[in-house]
Short mmCIF file of C-alpha atoms and ligand atoms in Angstrom, two decimals:
data_model
loop_
_atom_site.label_atom_id
_atom_site.label_comp_id
_atom_site.label_asym_id
_atom_site.label_seq_id
_atom_site.Cartn_x
_atom_site.Cartn_y
_atom_site.Cartn_z
CA UNK A 927 -23.98 -21.62 -14.79
CA UNK A 928 -20.74 -23.23 -13.60
CA UNK A 929 -17.35 -23.07 -15.24
CA UNK A 930 -14.20 -24.88 -14.20
CA UNK A 931 -10.59 -24.01 -13.57
CA UNK A 932 -7.58 -26.17 -12.85
CA UNK A 933 -4.26 -25.35 -11.25
CA UNK A 934 -1.12 -27.11 -10.04
CA UNK A 935 0.85 -26.18 -6.96
CA UNK A 936 4.10 -27.86 -5.95
CA UNK A 937 3.95 -27.69 -2.17
CA UNK A 938 7.59 -28.70 -1.79
CA UNK A 939 9.10 -26.23 -4.25
CA UNK A 940 9.37 -22.88 -2.52
CA UNK A 941 10.31 -19.57 -4.10
CA UNK A 942 11.31 -16.25 -2.56
CA UNK A 943 10.00 -14.92 0.73
CA UNK A 944 7.03 -12.64 0.11
CA UNK A 945 8.06 -9.32 1.59
CA UNK A 946 5.52 -8.37 4.25
CA UNK A 947 5.95 -4.73 3.25
CA UNK A 948 3.90 -5.28 0.09
CA UNK A 949 0.95 -5.19 2.52
CA UNK A 950 1.84 -1.59 3.43
CA UNK A 951 -0.48 1.36 3.91
CA UNK A 952 -0.65 5.06 3.16
CA UNK A 953 -2.11 7.88 5.24
CA UNK A 954 -2.00 11.35 3.74
CA UNK A 955 -3.20 14.68 5.02
CA UNK A 956 -6.08 14.40 2.59
CA UNK A 957 -9.78 14.69 3.28
CA UNK A 958 -10.75 12.66 6.35
CA UNK A 959 -7.79 10.30 6.45
CA UNK A 960 -5.83 12.04 9.23
CA UNK A 961 -8.18 14.70 10.61
CA UNK A 962 -11.58 13.18 11.43
CA UNK A 963 -10.02 9.82 10.62
CA UNK A 964 -7.00 8.57 12.53
CA UNK A 965 -6.88 11.79 14.53
CA UNK A 966 -9.86 12.93 16.57
CA UNK A 967 -7.95 14.83 19.27
CA UNK A 968 -7.69 14.13 22.97
CA UNK A 969 -10.91 16.00 23.81
CA UNK A 970 -13.06 14.00 21.41
CA UNK A 971 -15.96 11.93 22.80
CA UNK A 972 -14.85 9.24 20.35
CA UNK A 973 -12.68 6.77 22.31
CA UNK A 974 -9.05 7.66 21.68
CA UNK A 975 -5.62 7.36 23.12
CA UNK A 976 -3.59 10.57 23.03
CA UNK A 977 -5.94 11.80 20.26
CA UNK A 978 -5.69 8.69 18.05
CA UNK A 979 -8.95 6.91 17.36
CA UNK A 980 -8.98 3.50 19.01
CA UNK A 981 -11.51 1.58 16.92
CA UNK A 982 -9.45 2.27 13.81
CA UNK A 983 -6.25 1.16 15.55
CA UNK A 984 -7.90 -2.02 16.74
CA UNK A 985 -9.25 -2.85 13.27
CA UNK A 986 -5.89 -2.23 11.62
CA UNK A 987 -3.95 -4.20 14.20
CA UNK A 988 -5.90 -7.26 13.04
CA UNK A 989 -4.32 -6.76 9.61
CA UNK A 990 -0.71 -6.87 10.89
CA UNK A 991 0.00 -3.80 8.83
CA UNK A 992 3.76 -3.77 8.23
CA UNK A 993 4.33 -0.10 7.43
CA UNK A 994 2.54 3.21 7.11
CA UNK A 995 3.49 5.96 4.68
CA UNK A 996 2.94 9.59 5.74
CA UNK A 997 2.35 12.57 5.33
CA UNK A 998 1.73 12.29 1.55
CA UNK A 999 1.39 12.05 -1.40
CA UNK A 1000 1.20 15.45 -2.95
CA UNK A 1001 0.88 16.89 0.56
CA UNK A 1002 4.42 15.74 1.39
CA UNK A 1003 5.94 18.29 -0.98
CA UNK A 1004 4.16 21.15 0.78
CA UNK A 1005 4.78 19.91 4.33
CA UNK A 1006 7.30 21.56 6.62
CA UNK A 1007 7.84 19.25 9.55
CA UNK A 1008 8.73 21.97 12.06
CA UNK A 1009 5.10 23.19 11.79
CA UNK A 1010 4.01 19.93 13.40
CA UNK A 1011 6.15 19.70 16.55
CA UNK A 1012 6.02 21.36 19.97
CA UNK A 1013 2.95 22.25 22.04
CA UNK A 1014 -0.12 21.80 19.85
CA UNK A 1015 -1.63 25.15 20.73
CA UNK A 1016 1.52 26.88 19.42
CA UNK A 1017 1.63 25.12 16.09
CA UNK A 1018 0.88 27.29 13.06
CA UNK A 1019 -2.10 26.65 10.84
CA UNK A 1020 -1.41 25.71 7.24
CA UNK A 1021 -3.47 25.55 4.05
CA UNK A 1022 -3.70 22.15 2.41
CA UNK A 1023 -3.54 23.47 -1.14
CA UNK A 1024 -3.63 20.04 -2.77
CA UNK A 1025 -6.65 18.63 -1.03
CA UNK A 1026 -9.77 20.71 -0.59
CA UNK A 1027 -7.78 23.88 0.13
CA UNK A 1028 -8.71 23.47 3.77
CA UNK A 1029 -6.85 24.94 6.73
CA UNK A 1030 -5.20 22.44 9.09
CA UNK A 1031 -4.08 23.08 12.65
CA UNK A 1032 -1.06 20.77 12.56
CA UNK A 1033 -2.16 18.93 15.66
CA UNK A 1034 -1.13 15.70 13.98
CA UNK A 1035 2.63 15.94 13.39
CA UNK A 1036 5.79 13.91 13.75
CA UNK A 1037 5.27 12.74 17.34
CA UNK A 1038 1.64 11.83 16.72
CA UNK A 1039 2.56 9.89 13.59
CA UNK A 1040 5.27 7.94 15.36
CA UNK A 1041 2.85 7.28 18.23
CA UNK A 1042 0.33 5.95 15.69
CA UNK A 1043 2.97 3.64 14.18
CA UNK A 1044 3.79 2.31 17.66
CA UNK A 1045 0.12 1.68 18.37
CA UNK A 1046 -0.31 -0.13 15.05
CA UNK A 1047 2.93 -2.08 15.39
CA UNK A 1048 3.88 -0.73 11.96
CA UNK A 1049 7.19 0.55 10.59
CA UNK A 1050 7.30 4.23 9.71
CA UNK A 1051 7.65 5.30 6.10
CA UNK A 1052 8.15 9.06 6.23
CA UNK A 1053 7.94 10.94 2.95
CA UNK A 1054 10.15 14.04 2.84
CA UNK A 1055 9.63 17.30 0.97
CA UNK A 1056 11.71 17.92 -2.14
CA UNK A 1057 9.27 20.14 -4.07
CA UNK A 1058 9.12 23.09 -1.67
CA UNK A 1059 11.65 22.04 0.96
CA UNK A 1060 15.39 22.14 1.30
CA UNK A 1061 18.08 19.53 1.68
CA UNK A 1062 18.83 20.88 5.15
CA UNK A 1063 15.18 20.68 6.23
CA UNK A 1064 14.98 17.05 5.18
CA UNK A 1065 18.33 16.20 6.67
CA UNK A 1066 17.32 17.70 10.01
CA UNK A 1067 14.02 15.82 10.03
CA UNK A 1068 15.94 12.55 9.75
CA UNK A 1069 18.22 13.71 12.56
CA UNK A 1070 15.26 14.77 14.71
CA UNK A 1071 13.64 11.38 14.35
CA UNK A 1072 16.56 9.01 14.54
CA UNK A 1073 19.55 10.51 16.35
CA UNK A 1074 20.30 9.43 19.89
CA UNK A 1075 23.02 11.67 21.24
CA UNK A 1076 23.03 15.36 22.09
CA UNK A 1077 22.94 16.75 18.54
CA UNK A 1078 20.85 19.89 17.97
CA UNK A 1079 17.90 18.00 16.51
CA UNK A 1080 18.05 15.22 19.12
CA UNK A 1081 17.96 17.92 21.79
CA UNK A 1082 14.97 19.59 20.14
CA UNK A 1083 13.13 16.27 20.10
CA UNK A 1084 13.84 15.83 23.81
CA UNK A 1085 12.52 19.30 24.51
CA UNK A 1086 9.31 18.11 22.85
CA UNK A 1087 9.03 15.15 25.18
CA UNK A 1088 10.67 12.25 23.39
CA UNK A 1089 13.93 11.01 24.78
CA UNK A 1090 14.78 7.96 22.71
CA UNK A 1091 15.23 8.22 18.95
CA UNK A 1092 12.68 6.41 16.86
CA UNK A 1093 13.42 3.72 14.34
CA UNK A 1094 12.50 4.90 10.83
CA UNK A 1095 13.32 2.31 8.19
CA UNK A 1096 11.76 3.95 5.12
CA UNK A 1097 12.28 7.44 3.76
CA UNK A 1098 10.67 8.95 0.66
CA UNK A 1099 12.62 11.55 -1.34
CA UNK A 1100 9.67 13.65 -2.53
CA UNK A 1101 6.58 12.38 -4.32
CA UNK A 1102 5.40 12.38 -7.95
CA UNK A 1103 8.20 14.77 -8.88
CA UNK A 1104 6.86 14.72 -12.46
CA UNK A 1105 3.61 16.36 -11.23
CA UNK A 1106 2.45 17.79 -7.90
CA UNK A 1107 5.94 17.25 -6.47
CA UNK A 1108 7.45 19.98 -8.62
CA UNK A 1109 6.76 19.27 -12.31
CA UNK A 1110 10.36 18.23 -12.82
CA UNK A 1111 11.97 16.36 -15.67
CA UNK A 1112 13.26 12.89 -14.84
CA UNK A 1113 16.86 14.06 -15.34
CA UNK A 1114 16.49 17.05 -13.02
CA UNK A 1115 14.68 15.08 -10.32
CA UNK A 1116 17.14 12.18 -10.41
CA UNK A 1117 20.01 14.57 -9.69
CA UNK A 1118 17.99 16.15 -6.89
CA UNK A 1119 17.06 12.77 -5.44
CA UNK A 1120 20.71 11.81 -5.34
CA UNK A 1121 21.59 15.07 -3.57
CA UNK A 1122 18.75 14.96 -1.04
CA UNK A 1123 19.33 11.28 -0.29
CA UNK A 1124 23.01 11.90 0.35
CA UNK A 1125 22.10 14.08 3.33
CA UNK A 1126 19.53 11.71 4.80
CA UNK A 1127 22.04 10.06 7.10
CA UNK A 1128 21.97 6.78 8.93
CA UNK A 1129 22.19 7.93 12.56
CA UNK A 1130 23.23 5.41 15.20
CA UNK A 1131 21.97 2.01 14.15
CA UNK A 1132 18.99 3.35 12.19
CA UNK A 1133 19.24 2.26 8.56
CA UNK A 1134 17.17 4.12 6.00
CA UNK A 1135 15.84 2.65 2.81
CA UNK A 1136 15.67 5.87 0.77
CA UNK A 1137 13.00 5.70 -1.90
CA UNK A 1138 13.23 7.91 -4.98
CA UNK A 1139 9.90 9.24 -6.25
CA UNK A 1140 9.11 7.14 -9.25
CA UNK A 1141 7.12 6.75 -12.37
CA UNK A 1142 3.50 7.26 -13.22
CA UNK A 1143 2.25 3.78 -14.15
CA UNK A 1144 4.35 2.41 -17.03
CA UNK A 1145 6.57 5.43 -17.63
CA UNK A 1146 9.62 3.21 -17.97
CA UNK A 1147 11.74 6.10 -19.11
CA UNK A 1148 11.40 7.71 -15.68
CA UNK A 1149 12.66 4.50 -14.09
CA UNK A 1150 15.47 4.29 -16.64
CA UNK A 1151 16.69 7.79 -15.76
CA UNK A 1152 16.47 7.11 -12.01
CA UNK A 1153 18.44 3.88 -12.39
CA UNK A 1154 21.03 5.38 -14.73
CA UNK A 1155 21.61 8.41 -12.50
CA UNK A 1156 21.86 6.18 -9.47
CA UNK A 1157 24.25 3.60 -10.82
CA UNK A 1158 26.45 5.95 -12.85
CA UNK A 1159 27.10 8.40 -10.03
CA UNK A 1160 30.87 8.81 -9.62
CA UNK A 1161 30.94 8.56 -5.81
CA UNK A 1162 28.47 5.70 -5.89
CA UNK A 1163 30.67 3.58 -8.13
CA UNK A 1164 33.79 4.62 -6.27
CA UNK A 1165 32.50 3.80 -2.79
CA UNK A 1166 29.86 1.28 -3.76
CA UNK A 1167 27.06 2.90 -1.76
CA UNK A 1168 23.89 3.96 -3.46
CA UNK A 1169 22.27 7.26 -2.35
CA UNK A 1170 18.81 5.75 -2.74
CA UNK A 1171 17.99 2.11 -2.28
CA UNK A 1172 14.62 1.90 -4.00
CA UNK A 1173 12.60 3.55 -6.75
CA UNK A 1174 8.85 3.79 -6.64
CA UNK A 1175 5.96 3.96 -9.09
CA UNK A 1176 2.25 4.67 -8.69
CA UNK A 1177 -0.58 2.76 -10.31
CA UNK A 1178 -4.26 3.56 -9.83
CA UNK A 1179 -7.01 1.32 -11.18
CA UNK A 1180 -10.15 2.50 -12.92
CA UNK A 1181 -12.24 1.11 -15.73
CA UNK A 1182 -10.23 2.55 -18.58
CA UNK A 1183 -11.42 6.14 -18.83
CA UNK A 1184 -9.02 7.61 -16.28
CA UNK A 1185 -9.01 8.24 -12.56
CA UNK A 1186 -11.85 10.23 -11.13
CA UNK A 1187 -14.15 9.73 -14.11
CA UNK A 1188 -16.55 6.96 -13.08
CA UNK A 1189 -18.59 6.21 -9.99
CA UNK A 1190 -17.69 3.61 -7.39
CA UNK A 1191 -21.21 2.32 -7.99
CA UNK A 1192 -23.34 1.50 -9.82
CA UNK A 1193 -21.37 0.06 -12.73
CA UNK A 1194 -22.12 -2.12 -15.73
CA UNK A 1195 -20.65 -5.57 -16.39
CA UNK A 1196 -18.55 -3.95 -19.06
CA UNK A 1197 -17.11 -1.44 -16.58
CA UNK A 1198 -16.59 -4.26 -14.10
CA UNK A 1199 -14.54 -6.38 -16.51
CA UNK A 1200 -12.58 -3.35 -17.69
CA UNK A 1201 -11.66 -2.68 -14.08
CA UNK A 1202 -10.49 -6.26 -13.62
CA UNK A 1203 -8.41 -5.99 -16.79
CA UNK A 1204 -6.89 -2.72 -15.62
CA UNK A 1205 -5.95 -4.30 -12.29
CA UNK A 1206 -4.46 -7.35 -14.04
CA UNK A 1207 -2.34 -5.07 -16.21
CA UNK A 1208 -0.29 -4.28 -13.11
CA UNK A 1209 1.67 -7.41 -14.00
CA UNK A 1210 2.88 -5.94 -17.30
CA UNK A 1211 3.75 -2.67 -15.60
CA UNK A 1212 5.83 -4.33 -12.88
CA UNK A 1213 7.60 -6.56 -15.39
CA UNK A 1214 8.47 -3.45 -17.42
CA UNK A 1215 10.01 -1.62 -14.47
CA UNK A 1216 11.90 -4.71 -13.38
CA UNK A 1217 13.32 -5.26 -16.88
CA UNK A 1218 14.68 -1.70 -16.83
CA UNK A 1219 16.05 -2.12 -13.31
CA UNK A 1220 17.68 -5.45 -14.20
CA UNK A 1221 19.63 -3.81 -16.98
CA UNK A 1222 21.24 -1.31 -14.58
CA UNK A 1223 21.27 -3.41 -11.43
CA UNK A 1224 21.45 -7.09 -12.37
CA UNK A 1225 22.14 -8.19 -8.79
CA UNK A 1226 18.95 -6.63 -7.43
CA UNK A 1227 20.39 -4.15 -4.94
CA UNK A 1228 17.66 -1.60 -5.67
CA UNK A 1229 14.08 -2.35 -4.67
CA UNK A 1230 10.92 -1.50 -6.60
CA UNK A 1231 8.20 0.09 -4.49
CA UNK A 1232 4.60 0.69 -5.55
CA UNK A 1233 3.81 3.21 -2.85
CA UNK A 1234 0.39 4.16 -4.20
CA UNK A 1235 -2.08 1.69 -5.65
CA UNK A 1236 -5.81 1.11 -5.56
CA UNK A 1237 -9.01 2.20 -7.25
CA UNK A 1238 -9.81 5.86 -7.87
CA UNK A 1239 -13.47 6.63 -8.53
CA UNK A 1240 -15.54 9.80 -8.45
CA UNK A 1241 -16.17 11.15 -4.97
CA UNK A 1242 -19.50 10.26 -3.38
CA UNK A 1243 -22.24 12.78 -4.10
CA UNK A 1244 -22.40 15.61 -1.61
CA UNK A 1245 -18.81 15.17 -0.40
CA UNK A 1246 -15.93 17.58 -0.88
CA UNK A 1247 -14.40 16.89 -4.34
CA UNK A 1248 -10.95 17.44 -2.85
CA UNK A 1249 -11.47 14.79 -0.17
CA UNK A 1250 -11.53 11.73 -2.45
CA UNK A 1251 -14.10 9.87 -0.40
CA UNK A 1252 -15.46 6.87 -2.32
CA UNK A 1253 -17.51 3.79 -1.59
CA UNK A 1254 -15.78 0.42 -1.59
CA UNK A 1255 -17.44 -2.63 -3.14
CA UNK A 1256 -16.74 -6.27 -3.92
CA UNK A 1257 -15.24 -4.99 -7.19
CA UNK A 1258 -12.63 -3.06 -5.19
CA UNK A 1259 -11.88 -6.13 -3.08
CA UNK A 1260 -11.17 -8.10 -6.25
CA UNK A 1261 -8.81 -5.41 -7.47
CA UNK A 1262 -6.88 -5.96 -4.23
CA UNK A 1263 -6.98 -9.74 -4.66
CA UNK A 1264 -5.60 -9.50 -8.22
CA UNK A 1265 -2.89 -7.05 -7.15
CA UNK A 1266 -1.66 -9.28 -4.35
CA UNK A 1267 -1.43 -12.30 -6.66
CA UNK A 1268 0.79 -10.17 -8.90
CA UNK A 1269 2.81 -8.65 -6.05
CA UNK A 1270 3.57 -12.14 -4.71
CA UNK A 1271 5.32 -13.02 -7.98
CA UNK A 1272 8.12 -10.47 -7.84
CA UNK A 1273 10.96 -10.56 -5.37
CA UNK A 1274 12.24 -7.17 -6.54
CA UNK A 1275 8.98 -5.59 -5.45
CA UNK A 1276 9.94 -4.83 -1.88
CA UNK A 1277 7.01 -2.68 -0.81
CA UNK A 1278 3.53 -1.58 -1.84
CA UNK A 1279 1.12 0.82 -0.16
CA UNK A 1280 -2.58 0.93 -0.77
CA UNK A 1281 -4.06 4.41 -1.16
CA UNK A 1282 -5.34 5.13 1.40
CA UNK A 1283 -6.05 3.57 4.77
CA UNK A 1284 -8.96 5.61 6.13
CA UNK A 1285 -11.82 7.47 4.35
CA UNK A 1286 -9.82 8.16 1.17
CA UNK A 1287 -9.83 6.27 -2.16
CA UNK A 1288 -9.69 2.46 -1.67
CA UNK A 1289 -9.86 2.58 2.10
CA UNK A 1290 -9.77 -0.16 4.72
CA UNK A 1291 -12.19 1.63 7.00
CA UNK A 1292 -14.82 4.32 6.46
CA UNK A 1293 -15.99 6.42 9.37
CA UNK A 1294 -19.23 8.26 9.93
CA UNK A 1295 -19.09 10.25 13.15
CA UNK A 1296 -18.35 7.77 15.90
CA UNK A 1297 -19.24 4.80 13.72
CA UNK A 1298 -16.83 2.81 11.60
CA UNK A 1299 -17.27 0.29 8.81
CA UNK A 1300 -14.79 -2.28 7.52
CA UNK A 1301 -14.73 -2.31 3.74
CA UNK A 1302 -14.60 -5.39 1.49
CA UNK A 1303 -10.97 -4.44 0.74
CA UNK A 1304 -10.20 -4.62 4.46
CA UNK A 1305 -11.29 -8.25 4.46
CA UNK A 1306 -8.94 -9.12 1.59
CA UNK A 1307 -6.03 -7.74 3.60
CA UNK A 1308 -7.13 -9.76 6.60
CA UNK A 1309 -7.73 -12.99 4.68
CA UNK A 1310 -4.37 -12.63 2.92
CA UNK A 1311 -2.19 -11.65 5.85
CA UNK A 1312 -0.74 -15.16 6.13
CA UNK A 1313 1.24 -14.48 2.94
CA UNK A 1314 3.35 -11.91 4.76
CA UNK A 1315 6.90 -13.26 5.09
CA UNK A 1316 5.82 -16.68 3.78
CA UNK A 1317 7.67 -18.49 0.99
CA UNK A 1318 6.02 -18.19 -2.36
CA UNK A 1319 4.66 -21.36 -3.94
CA UNK A 1320 4.56 -21.21 -7.70
CA UNK A 1321 1.02 -21.87 -8.92
CA UNK A 1322 0.34 -22.89 -12.48
CA UNK A 1323 -3.11 -22.02 -13.76
CA UNK A 1324 -3.52 -24.62 -16.47
CA UNK A 1325 -7.14 -24.06 -17.37
CA UNK A 1326 -9.51 -21.19 -16.57
CA UNK A 1327 -12.58 -19.50 -17.97
CA UNK A 1328 -11.73 -16.26 -19.71
CA UNK A 1329 -13.23 -13.26 -21.40
CA UNK A 1330 -11.88 -10.58 -23.70
CA UNK A 1331 -11.53 -6.93 -22.78
CA UNK A 1332 -10.72 -4.66 -25.70
CA UNK A 1333 -9.26 -7.55 -27.63
CA UNK A 1334 -7.06 -8.74 -24.77
CA UNK A 1335 -7.85 -12.04 -23.04
CA UNK A 1336 -8.55 -11.89 -19.32
CA UNK A 1337 -8.45 -15.05 -17.20
CA UNK A 1338 -11.40 -15.07 -14.85
CA UNK A 1339 -9.42 -16.84 -12.15
CA UNK A 1340 -6.35 -15.40 -10.48
CA UNK A 1341 -4.50 -17.23 -7.74
CA UNK A 1342 -1.37 -17.30 -5.65
CA UNK A 1343 -0.01 -19.43 -2.83
CA UNK A 1344 2.61 -19.43 -0.12
CA UNK A 1345 3.85 -21.64 2.67
CA UNK A 1346 5.02 -21.05 6.23
CA UNK A 1347 5.41 -23.35 9.27
CA UNK A 1348 3.93 -26.52 7.73
CA UNK A 1349 0.92 -24.66 6.42
CA UNK A 1350 -0.02 -23.20 3.08
CA UNK A 1351 -2.32 -20.40 2.04
CA UNK A 1352 -4.01 -20.27 -1.36
CA UNK A 1353 -5.84 -17.14 -2.53
CA UNK A 1354 -8.34 -17.33 -5.37
CA UNK A 1355 -9.99 -14.34 -7.03
CA UNK A 1356 -12.86 -15.39 -9.24
CA UNK A 1357 -13.80 -12.57 -11.58
CA UNK A 1358 -16.83 -13.88 -13.46
CA UNK A 1359 -19.77 -11.52 -13.01
CA UNK A 1360 -22.36 -14.29 -13.14
CA UNK A 1361 -21.07 -17.89 -13.02
CA UNK A 1362 -19.84 -20.22 -10.28
CA UNK A 1363 -16.52 -21.88 -10.89
CA UNK A 1364 -15.32 -25.29 -9.75
CA UNK A 1365 -11.64 -24.83 -9.02
CA UNK A 1366 -9.47 -27.91 -8.66
CA UNK A 1367 -5.89 -27.63 -7.54
CA UNK A 1368 -3.48 -30.51 -7.96
CA UNK A 1369 -1.43 -30.28 -4.77
CA UNK A 1370 1.89 -32.00 -5.39
CA UNK A 1371 4.84 -32.82 -3.20
CA UNK A 1372 3.23 -32.95 0.26
CA UNK A 1373 0.03 -34.18 1.82
CA UNK A 1374 -2.41 -31.43 2.71
CA UNK A 1375 -5.57 -31.14 4.77
CA UNK A 1376 -7.95 -28.20 4.77
CA UNK A 1377 -7.67 -26.19 7.98
CA UNK A 1378 -10.04 -23.40 7.02
CA UNK A 1379 -11.56 -21.97 3.85
CA UNK A 1380 -13.36 -18.66 3.55
CA UNK A 1381 -15.07 -16.71 0.82
CA UNK A 1382 -15.83 -13.01 0.44
CA UNK A 1383 -18.54 -11.95 -1.96
CA UNK A 1384 -21.88 -10.20 -2.22
CA UNK A 1385 -25.18 -10.56 -4.00
CA UNK A 1386 -23.59 -8.44 -6.71
CA UNK A 1387 -20.11 -7.10 -7.41
CA UNK A 1388 -21.43 -3.69 -6.36
CA UNK A 1389 -22.28 -4.79 -2.82
CA UNK A 1390 -20.65 -2.76 -0.05
CA UNK A 1391 -20.77 -2.33 3.71
CA UNK A 1392 -22.28 0.63 5.49
CA UNK A 1393 -23.33 1.48 9.01
CA UNK A 1394 -26.76 -0.09 8.44
CA UNK A 1395 -25.30 -3.32 7.08
CA UNK A 1396 -21.66 -3.45 8.23
CA UNK A 1397 -21.29 -7.19 7.49
CA UNK A 1398 -23.08 -7.39 4.17
CA UNK A 1399 -19.72 -8.23 2.60
CA UNK A 1400 -17.70 -10.24 5.10
CA UNK A 1401 -15.80 -13.54 5.03
CA UNK A 1402 -17.97 -16.64 5.21
CA UNK A 1403 -17.03 -20.32 5.52
CA UNK A 1404 -16.36 -22.00 2.18
CA UNK A 1405 -16.68 -25.71 1.60
CA UNK A 1406 -13.34 -27.14 0.54
CA UNK A 1407 -11.97 -30.67 0.43
CA UNK A 1408 -8.74 -32.42 -0.46
CA UNK A 1409 -9.07 -35.92 -1.89
CA UNK A 1410 -6.17 -37.85 -3.35
CA UNK A 1411 -4.11 -34.67 -3.41
CA UNK A 1412 -6.74 -32.67 -5.30
CA UNK A 1413 -8.22 -29.61 -3.64
CA UNK A 1414 -11.74 -28.79 -4.82
CA UNK A 1415 -13.72 -25.62 -4.12
CA UNK A 1416 -16.74 -24.17 -5.85
CA UNK A 1417 -16.41 -20.41 -5.76
CA UNK A 1418 -19.30 -18.05 -6.47
CA UNK A 1419 -19.21 -15.23 -9.02
CA UNK A 1420 -17.18 -12.09 -8.16
CA UNK A 1421 -15.60 -13.67 -5.11
CA UNK A 1422 -12.33 -13.73 -3.24
CA UNK A 1423 -11.45 -16.92 -1.35
CA UNK A 1424 -8.63 -18.16 0.82
CA UNK A 1425 -7.90 -21.78 1.62
CA UNK A 1426 -5.58 -22.53 4.51
CA UNK A 1427 -3.94 -25.96 4.46
CA UNK A 1428 -2.09 -28.04 7.03
CA UNK A 1429 0.88 -29.75 5.41
CA UNK A 1430 1.91 -33.15 6.70
O1 AHR B 860 -3.42 9.32 -3.16
C1 AHR B 860 -3.87 10.54 -3.64
C2 AHR B 860 -2.83 11.26 -4.48
O2 AHR B 860 -2.58 10.54 -5.64
C3 AHR B 860 -1.46 11.43 -3.87
O3 AHR B 860 -1.38 12.53 -3.03
C4 AHR B 860 -0.60 11.62 -5.05
O4 AHR B 860 0.72 11.17 -4.84
C5 AHR B 860 -1.30 10.85 -6.16
O5 AHR B 860 -1.43 11.58 -7.30
#
């Protein structure tokens, strides 16, 4: 069975620059993301540098990951940064009450995180503690990290072996304040966010983007309160500086029955299409938040950040329920493909972070002892990395096969495109569970030749990679041609493809 889809792309009409930070990542003290993930310790037989696992670093470097959020998540609002500095053997143990109630030795702390960011070439996004912390504690953490002179915190950092301040561009003011971050009302939290953010200073030439903990999915009222409190603050209007520069929201994908209720695999076609529909609904959610933000901030000074997104399935059998370890299939990869097409549309969306990078939820890599597997989602990040900092090209999908999920139509083709340095990149997610699709794209405005085309799929949408078959789902060459300005590709069912073009 073959269907057909048709699109138009104007190669000479460029839109906004796609912010590379929408390809951001998230590493929480949760399950095996940090401990037994990124961090194996200096004495481990697993190859590491200063305790950080090298195969993971190498794999992630190939993704050009722009930023990494840490230490949570829910964990952030229980984390006291002073527990994680100084000689490792002197650091106190702590209980991770959110995730598995396990005891941690704090061997991975501020210095180790900043070291990891350096190794990855990623910007640091540090998430501070509002729920169980103090304004002073957060303020001093910023000072410890970013101040260069002889201030008390700069001196403490030097005593712990780091002379130069670090650059920290992103700072989270608590997390999910409506839930694990303190069960606060929007009004109460917004006031707190304003107060905490005021004391997160810009030291030297470090400039923080302070991110207020935002809404659950489409809770637009939470965003409304954050925006109102931010823009109506007396000092803010008087001096024109905003205490926080971005508001976040979180959006997890499942197949309609809630997070943590269905297995990563197997799944029925019905569950598959519901998942695709849930992922596609991200567009409505972002538009909603932006509409609210526009009404308070028409000039777009405040960014929207989706600092947790991805699929959330039941944990794999036999694993700790608090560790959120799940398998990652072609279905998950398509969720990522759909999300990126949506993210590329919105200039106000300045950052997004997939949850989470290693061994947790929709991970890039899964480890098993000293072995490591790249997931299908990893490959989407790799195939799409050319969109980072490229200019968006508006793509018009003029004809596509579709289905209906709970009465709502769902296009079975999703695509986006961008251009950079006389090249263009087109991403195509094809969602049909069983049919091929001939996709033709009318490329207008410039002449284009195919440089490379690749496709990611599996024998079924439930295919995944494991240590026995690490490349079962991996990018393969895709036949693509441009004739008389028309690009033609035949994409298989449940597939993600990228077509790279030379523009002449
Ligand atoms: O990513 C897992 C958890 O999901 C985070 O800790 C929390 O912020 C969200 O509820």
